Amino acid sequence: MVIGDSFRSDFINLTKHHFAECGFYRNLFSHQDIDVLAVDQIPYIPVDLFKYFSPSSSILKPSVELKSSGTLGRPSRVPLTREDSLRQIKALRQLFQKYVNETVFDLGFFPAPNHRQEVMTASTAAVRGFSQFARNELLYDDIGKISLDGKNVLVFGFTADIYELCGRTEPGLFDNASNVVVLFGGGWKRLESKRVSEAQFCQSVRNSFGEKAVIKEYYGLIEQVGSIYFKCTVEGRFHGNIFCHAIGRDENLNIVQSGVGLIQTMSLVPHDYPGHNLLTGDLGIFFDDLCSCGQTGGFLIQGRLPKLQVRGCSDAN
């Protein structure tokens, strides 16, 4: 785990902000002195807290509520102000431009969004975030109805959605596009039940969208929208960035430098609710060596902690 001084300073200041402005967060950890803690000692909260509470660090009224699917139980609910929404968009834009190496695509194909204004699902939030990178926003059903000749094309969706789309996309339709990027994240649980491996998934993508298609995967939470980790193209690790870092914790909640641990993700984006430091229910394999891409550390996703609710972030209902 390599966390720079700038991130450390900003993260501590953000934690102090939540201590000062959110009574719920302050009451949980009032016995701790933030000034003397290392970043990995700063109080975190389990992500499932958002299934039962909606803590706020702002007097501003939320403009929308983010909602996970809660496939087998209670969904997470995150109140989102307009200001935090703008922070998320800004962060996502910077990360997208750096790791996808594109500013805007001619065409973008997306799953159909949920149009409820007061509640936004994980799928809809993702579509709204990534659709800003397409001049023309189209739906999956539009594939084959419009010429892609010479076009720079983005295809976005959750992992299982993309795999299902491959099954109904005629090979060759994207051959004349100048560039195709297939961007996806989450939804592996639905594919695991079908025993679809990552290699099989990638081959299906290339069969449908062309051998030259660029495949990009990211990891993120609806409780930290805008703070995402892109998988490097060399060893397939997820790495931290200027907005977020992840660390691992073992069964005793001690830091894991190398090996399997629960993923704790820290973000500089959430200001109006205390979602900046979350212990997830996801298991990761952590590294402390130098990745071949040139970055130190990183992690892989191993799956969900056994006996935890399968949250199903790709379920858009």
Short mmCIF file of C-alpha atoms in Angstrom, two decimals:
data_model
loop_
_atom_site.label_atom_id
_atom_site.label_comp_id
_atom_site.label_asym_id
_atom_site.label_seq_id
_atom_site.Cartn_x
_atom_site.Cartn_y
_atom_site.Cartn_z
CA MET A 1 0.00 0.00 0.00
CA VAL A 2 1.54 3.29 -1.12
CA ILE A 3 -0.40 6.40 -0.14
CA GLY A 4 1.13 9.78 -0.94
CA ASP A 5 1.39 12.71 1.45
CA SER A 6 -1.15 14.76 -0.50
CA PHE A 7 -3.83 12.05 -0.31
CA ARG A 8 -3.06 11.43 3.37
CA SER A 9 -3.42 15.11 4.24
CA ASP A 10 -6.64 15.55 2.25
CA PHE A 11 -8.10 12.35 3.69
CA ILE A 12 -7.42 13.38 7.28
CA ASN A 13 -8.96 16.80 6.63
CA LEU A 14 -12.02 15.16 5.07
CA THR A 15 -12.39 12.89 8.10
CA LYS A 16 -12.24 15.93 10.39
CA HIS A 17 -14.99 17.50 8.29
CA HIS A 18 -17.26 14.49 8.83
CA PHE A 19 -16.45 14.47 12.54
CA ALA A 20 -17.48 18.11 12.78
CA GLU A 21 -20.57 18.00 10.56
CA CYS A 22 -22.05 14.52 11.06
CA GLY A 23 -23.27 13.76 14.58
CA PHE A 24 -23.86 10.10 13.69
CA TYR A 25 -20.25 9.62 12.57
CA ARG A 26 -18.87 11.65 15.48
CA ASN A 27 -20.80 9.58 18.03
CA LEU A 28 -19.40 6.35 16.59
CA PHE A 29 -15.78 7.42 16.98
CA SER A 30 -15.70 10.33 19.44
CA HIS A 31 -13.11 8.52 21.59
CA GLN A 32 -10.47 8.62 18.83
CA ASP A 33 -8.02 11.42 18.09
CA ILE A 34 -7.76 11.84 14.32
CA ASP A 35 -4.63 13.98 14.55
CA VAL A 36 -2.45 11.14 15.84
CA LEU A 37 -3.75 8.37 13.60
CA ALA A 38 -2.13 6.94 10.47
CA VAL A 39 -4.40 6.72 7.45
CA ASP A 40 -5.01 3.01 7.98
CA GLN A 41 -6.07 3.77 11.59
CA ILE A 42 -8.71 6.36 10.68
CA PRO A 43 -12.18 5.08 11.66
CA TYR A 44 -13.99 3.23 8.90
CA ILE A 45 -17.58 2.09 8.81
CA PRO A 46 -19.01 -1.12 7.32
CA VAL A 47 -20.66 -0.45 4.00
CA ASP A 48 -23.83 -2.23 5.15
CA LEU A 49 -24.48 0.66 7.54
CA PHE A 50 -26.15 2.39 4.60
CA LYS A 51 -28.84 -0.28 4.62
CA TYR A 52 -30.09 1.02 7.96
CA PHE A 53 -29.02 4.67 8.24
CA SER A 54 -28.64 7.69 5.97
CA PRO A 55 -26.04 9.83 7.78
CA SER A 56 -25.40 13.31 6.44
CA SER A 57 -22.52 15.77 6.81
CA SER A 58 -24.37 18.65 5.18
CA ILE A 59 -27.32 20.93 5.85
CA LEU A 60 -28.11 20.78 2.13
CA LYS A 61 -31.12 18.77 1.03
CA PRO A 62 -30.28 15.66 -1.06
CA SER A 63 -31.28 15.99 -4.70
CA VAL A 64 -31.51 12.23 -5.25
CA GLU A 65 -31.16 8.95 -3.36
CA LEU A 66 -28.77 6.29 -4.65
CA LYS A 67 -30.01 2.75 -4.12
CA SER A 68 -28.31 -0.63 -4.47
CA SER A 69 -30.41 -3.54 -5.60
CA GLY A 70 -30.30 -5.50 -2.32
CA THR A 71 -30.85 -8.71 -4.27
CA LEU A 72 -31.48 -10.87 -1.18
CA GLY A 73 -32.39 -8.24 1.36
CA ARG A 74 -32.38 -4.60 2.36
CA PRO A 75 -30.75 -2.23 -0.20
CA SER A 76 -28.22 0.46 0.64
CA ARG A 77 -29.54 4.01 0.39
CA VAL A 78 -27.22 6.98 -0.02
CA PRO A 79 -28.54 10.56 0.08
CA LEU A 80 -26.75 12.58 -2.59
CA THR A 81 -26.61 16.37 -2.75
CA ARG A 82 -26.10 18.26 -5.98
CA GLU A 83 -22.66 19.34 -4.76
CA ASP A 84 -21.49 15.76 -4.13
CA SER A 85 -22.95 14.75 -7.48
CA LEU A 86 -20.79 17.38 -9.17
CA ARG A 87 -17.73 16.13 -7.25
CA GLN A 88 -18.45 12.61 -8.48
CA ILE A 89 -18.74 13.75 -12.09
CA LYS A 90 -15.48 15.70 -11.86
CA ALA A 91 -13.60 12.76 -10.34
CA LEU A 92 -15.01 10.28 -12.85
CA ARG A 93 -14.08 12.57 -15.73
CA GLN A 94 -10.46 12.82 -14.62
CA LEU A 95 -10.11 9.07 -14.04
CA PHE A 96 -11.80 8.18 -17.32
CA GLN A 97 -9.56 10.47 -19.35
CA LYS A 98 -6.45 9.05 -17.70
CA TYR A 99 -7.22 5.33 -17.80
CA VAL A 100 -9.39 5.04 -20.91
CA ASN A 101 -7.31 7.63 -22.79
CA GLU A 102 -10.35 9.19 -24.39
CA THR A 103 -12.17 12.47 -23.83
CA VAL A 104 -15.35 11.74 -25.77
CA PHE A 105 -16.69 9.01 -28.08
CA ASP A 106 -18.81 9.52 -31.19
CA LEU A 107 -21.31 6.92 -30.03
CA GLY A 108 -22.05 5.24 -26.72
CA PHE A 109 -24.25 2.16 -26.23
CA PHE A 110 -25.81 1.79 -22.77
CA PRO A 111 -28.44 -0.32 -21.00
CA ALA A 112 -31.84 1.32 -20.59
CA PRO A 113 -31.86 3.52 -17.46
CA ASN A 114 -34.37 3.69 -14.63
CA HIS A 115 -36.21 6.99 -15.08
CA ARG A 116 -37.39 7.48 -11.51
CA GLN A 117 -36.10 10.89 -10.47
CA GLU A 118 -36.16 10.52 -6.70
CA VAL A 119 -34.31 7.18 -6.54
CA MET A 120 -31.34 6.21 -8.69
CA THR A 121 -30.19 2.58 -8.93
CA ALA A 122 -26.57 1.50 -9.30
CA SER A 123 -27.12 0.82 -12.99
CA THR A 124 -28.72 4.21 -13.67
CA ALA A 125 -26.04 6.05 -11.71
CA ALA A 126 -23.34 4.31 -13.74
CA VAL A 127 -25.07 5.02 -17.05
CA ARG A 128 -25.51 8.70 -16.17
CA GLY A 129 -21.87 8.94 -15.15
CA PHE A 130 -20.34 7.31 -18.20
CA SER A 131 -22.79 8.69 -20.76
CA GLN A 132 -21.06 12.07 -20.42
CA PHE A 133 -18.27 10.60 -22.54
CA ALA A 134 -20.46 9.96 -25.59
CA ARG A 135 -21.68 12.65 -28.01
CA ASN A 136 -24.61 10.41 -28.90
CA GLU A 137 -26.14 8.21 -26.21
CA LEU A 138 -27.81 5.10 -27.60
CA LEU A 139 -29.32 1.94 -26.15
CA TYR A 140 -28.26 -1.67 -26.65
CA ASP A 141 -31.32 -2.15 -28.88
CA ASP A 142 -29.88 0.43 -31.31
CA ILE A 143 -26.93 -1.82 -32.18
CA GLY A 144 -27.26 -2.85 -35.81
CA LYS A 145 -29.61 0.05 -36.60
CA ILE A 146 -26.96 2.73 -37.09
CA SER A 147 -23.75 2.85 -39.12
CA LEU A 148 -20.55 2.54 -37.10
CA ASP A 149 -18.21 3.15 -40.02
CA GLY A 150 -15.26 5.25 -38.89
CA LYS A 151 -16.86 5.91 -35.52
CA ASN A 152 -15.19 5.94 -32.11
CA VAL A 153 -17.51 3.72 -30.05
CA LEU A 154 -18.03 3.07 -26.33
CA VAL A 155 -20.04 0.08 -25.11
CA PHE A 156 -20.82 0.24 -21.39
CA GLY A 157 -22.59 -2.00 -18.90
CA PHE A 158 -22.30 -4.23 -15.88
CA THR A 159 -20.38 -7.43 -16.53
CA ALA A 160 -23.39 -9.71 -16.85
CA ASP A 161 -25.21 -7.20 -19.07
CA ILE A 162 -22.25 -7.07 -21.45
CA TYR A 163 -22.05 -10.87 -21.57
CA GLU A 164 -25.76 -11.14 -22.37
CA LEU A 165 -25.35 -8.42 -25.01
CA CYS A 166 -22.59 -10.47 -26.64
CA GLY A 167 -25.04 -13.33 -27.06
CA ARG A 168 -27.38 -11.21 -29.17
CA THR A 169 -24.86 -9.08 -31.07
CA GLU A 170 -24.07 -10.31 -34.56
CA PRO A 171 -20.31 -10.68 -35.14
CA GLY A 172 -18.89 -8.15 -37.59
CA LEU A 173 -21.19 -5.24 -36.77
CA PHE A 174 -18.32 -3.31 -35.16
CA ASP A 175 -15.60 -4.23 -37.67
CA ASN A 176 -15.67 -0.89 -39.48
CA ALA A 177 -15.61 1.27 -36.36
CA SER A 178 -12.38 3.20 -35.95
CA ASN A 179 -12.13 2.29 -32.27
CA VAL A 180 -14.22 0.23 -29.84
CA VAL A 181 -13.90 0.34 -26.05
CA VAL A 182 -15.96 -2.09 -23.97
CA LEU A 183 -16.15 -0.78 -20.40
CA PHE A 184 -17.70 -2.81 -17.60
CA GLY A 185 -17.73 -3.37 -13.85
CA GLY A 186 -19.60 -5.38 -11.22
CA GLY A 187 -22.07 -8.13 -11.95
CA TRP A 188 -19.61 -11.06 -11.79
CA LYS A 189 -21.89 -12.87 -9.33
CA ARG A 190 -24.46 -13.48 -12.06
CA LEU A 191 -21.78 -14.93 -14.33
CA GLU A 192 -20.29 -17.11 -11.60
CA SER A 193 -23.66 -18.82 -11.25
CA LYS A 194 -23.41 -19.65 -14.96
CA ARG A 195 -19.78 -20.76 -14.54
CA VAL A 196 -18.50 -18.19 -17.02
CA SER A 197 -14.78 -17.53 -16.51
CA GLU A 198 -13.05 -14.22 -17.15
CA ALA A 199 -11.29 -15.74 -20.17
CA GLN A 200 -14.62 -16.90 -21.62
CA PHE A 201 -16.11 -13.47 -21.01
CA CYS A 202 -13.27 -11.68 -22.80
CA GLN A 203 -13.44 -14.06 -25.74
CA SER A 204 -17.18 -13.46 -26.06
CA VAL A 205 -16.54 -9.71 -26.09
CA ARG A 206 -13.96 -10.05 -28.87
CA ASN A 207 -16.20 -12.35 -30.88
CA SER A 208 -19.01 -9.78 -30.78
CA PHE A 209 -17.17 -6.44 -30.83
CA GLY A 210 -14.04 -7.37 -32.76
CA GLU A 211 -10.57 -8.63 -31.99
CA LYS A 212 -9.30 -5.05 -31.73
CA ALA A 213 -11.85 -4.06 -29.09
CA VAL A 214 -10.24 -2.56 -25.99
CA ILE A 215 -11.61 -4.19 -22.85
CA LYS A 216 -11.63 -2.06 -19.69
CA GLU A 217 -12.83 -3.17 -16.25
CA TYR A 218 -13.36 -1.08 -13.13
CA TYR A 219 -14.25 -1.71 -9.48
CA GLY A 220 -16.46 0.61 -7.45
CA LEU A 221 -19.32 0.92 -4.97
CA ILE A 222 -22.61 2.77 -5.21
CA GLU A 223 -21.76 4.12 -1.74
CA GLN A 224 -18.70 5.80 -3.33
CA VAL A 225 -19.88 6.70 -6.82
CA GLY A 226 -17.18 8.51 -8.79
CA SER A 227 -14.38 6.78 -6.90
CA ILE A 228 -13.44 3.84 -9.10
CA TYR A 229 -10.41 1.63 -9.60
CA PHE A 230 -9.43 0.73 -13.16
CA LYS A 231 -7.79 -2.63 -13.81
CA CYS A 232 -4.32 -2.32 -15.31
CA THR A 233 -3.79 -4.01 -18.65
CA VAL A 234 -0.53 -5.73 -17.68
CA GLU A 235 -1.18 -7.93 -14.64
CA GLY A 236 -4.88 -7.18 -14.23
CA ARG A 237 -4.56 -5.51 -10.84
CA PHE A 238 -6.78 -2.71 -9.59
CA HIS A 239 -4.69 0.26 -8.46
CA GLY A 240 -5.41 3.31 -6.34
CA ASN A 241 -5.37 6.79 -7.83
CA ILE A 242 -5.57 10.46 -6.84
CA PHE A 243 -9.13 10.04 -5.55
CA CYS A 244 -9.18 6.63 -3.88
CA HIS A 245 -7.03 3.94 -2.32
CA ALA A 246 -7.81 0.45 -1.02
CA ILE A 247 -6.29 -1.59 1.77
CA GLY A 248 -6.95 -5.12 2.98
CA ARG A 249 -7.94 -6.36 6.44
CA ASP A 250 -7.80 -9.91 7.76
CA GLU A 251 -10.40 -11.71 9.90
CA ASN A 252 -9.12 -9.79 12.95
CA LEU A 253 -9.31 -6.51 10.99
CA ASN A 254 -5.54 -6.15 10.98
CA ILE A 255 -3.87 -4.69 7.88
CA VAL A 256 -2.99 -7.16 5.12
CA GLN A 257 0.08 -6.07 3.17
CA SER A 258 0.10 -9.14 0.94
CA GLY A 259 -2.50 -11.87 0.63
CA VAL A 260 -6.26 -12.22 1.03
CA GLY A 261 -8.26 -9.62 2.95
CA LEU A 262 -11.49 -7.68 3.12
CA ILE A 263 -11.37 -4.61 0.90
CA GLN A 264 -11.46 -1.26 2.67
CA THR A 265 -11.78 1.61 0.23
CA MET A 266 -10.93 5.24 1.03
CA SER A 267 -12.16 8.11 -1.12
CA LEU A 268 -11.75 11.88 -1.24
CA VAL A 269 -15.04 12.39 -3.08
CA PRO A 270 -17.89 12.08 -0.50
CA HIS A 271 -18.17 15.38 1.40
CA ASP A 272 -21.87 15.55 2.24
CA TYR A 273 -22.18 12.07 3.78
CA PRO A 274 -19.55 9.97 5.63
CA GLY A 275 -18.93 7.45 2.87
CA HIS A 276 -15.25 8.27 2.50
CA ASN A 277 -13.88 5.27 4.43
CA LEU A 278 -15.78 2.01 4.00
CA LEU A 279 -15.12 -1.61 4.85
CA THR A 280 -16.77 -3.65 2.11
CA GLY A 281 -17.94 -7.26 2.11
CA ASP A 282 -15.67 -8.00 -0.85
CA LEU A 283 -12.57 -10.16 -0.57
CA GLY A 284 -9.43 -9.14 -2.42
CA ILE A 285 -5.94 -10.47 -3.01
CA PHE A 286 -3.49 -7.71 -2.14
CA PHE A 287 0.04 -7.18 -3.41
CA ASP A 288 2.93 -5.17 -1.98
CA ASP A 289 5.39 -5.61 -4.84
CA LEU A 290 5.94 -3.62 -8.03
CA CYS A 291 3.37 -4.39 -10.70
CA SER A 292 4.67 -4.75 -14.25
CA CYS A 293 2.62 -1.67 -15.18
CA GLY A 294 4.97 0.40 -12.99
CA GLN A 295 2.64 0.95 -10.03
CA THR A 296 3.26 -0.51 -6.59
CA GLY A 297 0.77 -2.84 -4.94
CA GLY A 298 -2.78 -3.20 -6.14
CA PHE A 299 -5.42 -5.88 -5.63
CA LEU A 300 -7.57 -8.45 -7.38
CA ILE A 301 -11.21 -9.22 -6.61
CA GLN A 302 -11.68 -12.70 -5.16
CA GLY A 303 -15.40 -12.56 -4.41
CA ARG A 304 -17.80 -11.90 -1.54
CA LEU A 305 -17.12 -12.81 2.09
CA PRO A 306 -18.97 -16.11 2.72
CA LYS A 307 -22.41 -15.86 4.35
CA LEU A 308 -22.76 -12.18 3.47
CA GLN A 309 -25.79 -11.05 1.54
CA VAL A 310 -25.27 -11.15 -2.21
CA ARG A 311 -25.95 -7.51 -2.95
CA GLY A 312 -26.13 -7.75 -6.73
CA CYS A 313 -25.10 -4.26 -7.83
CA SER A 314 -25.82 -5.13 -11.46
CA ASP A 315 -29.51 -5.66 -10.75
CA ALA A 316 -31.16 -2.52 -12.07
CA ASN A 317 -34.65 -3.20 -10.73
#
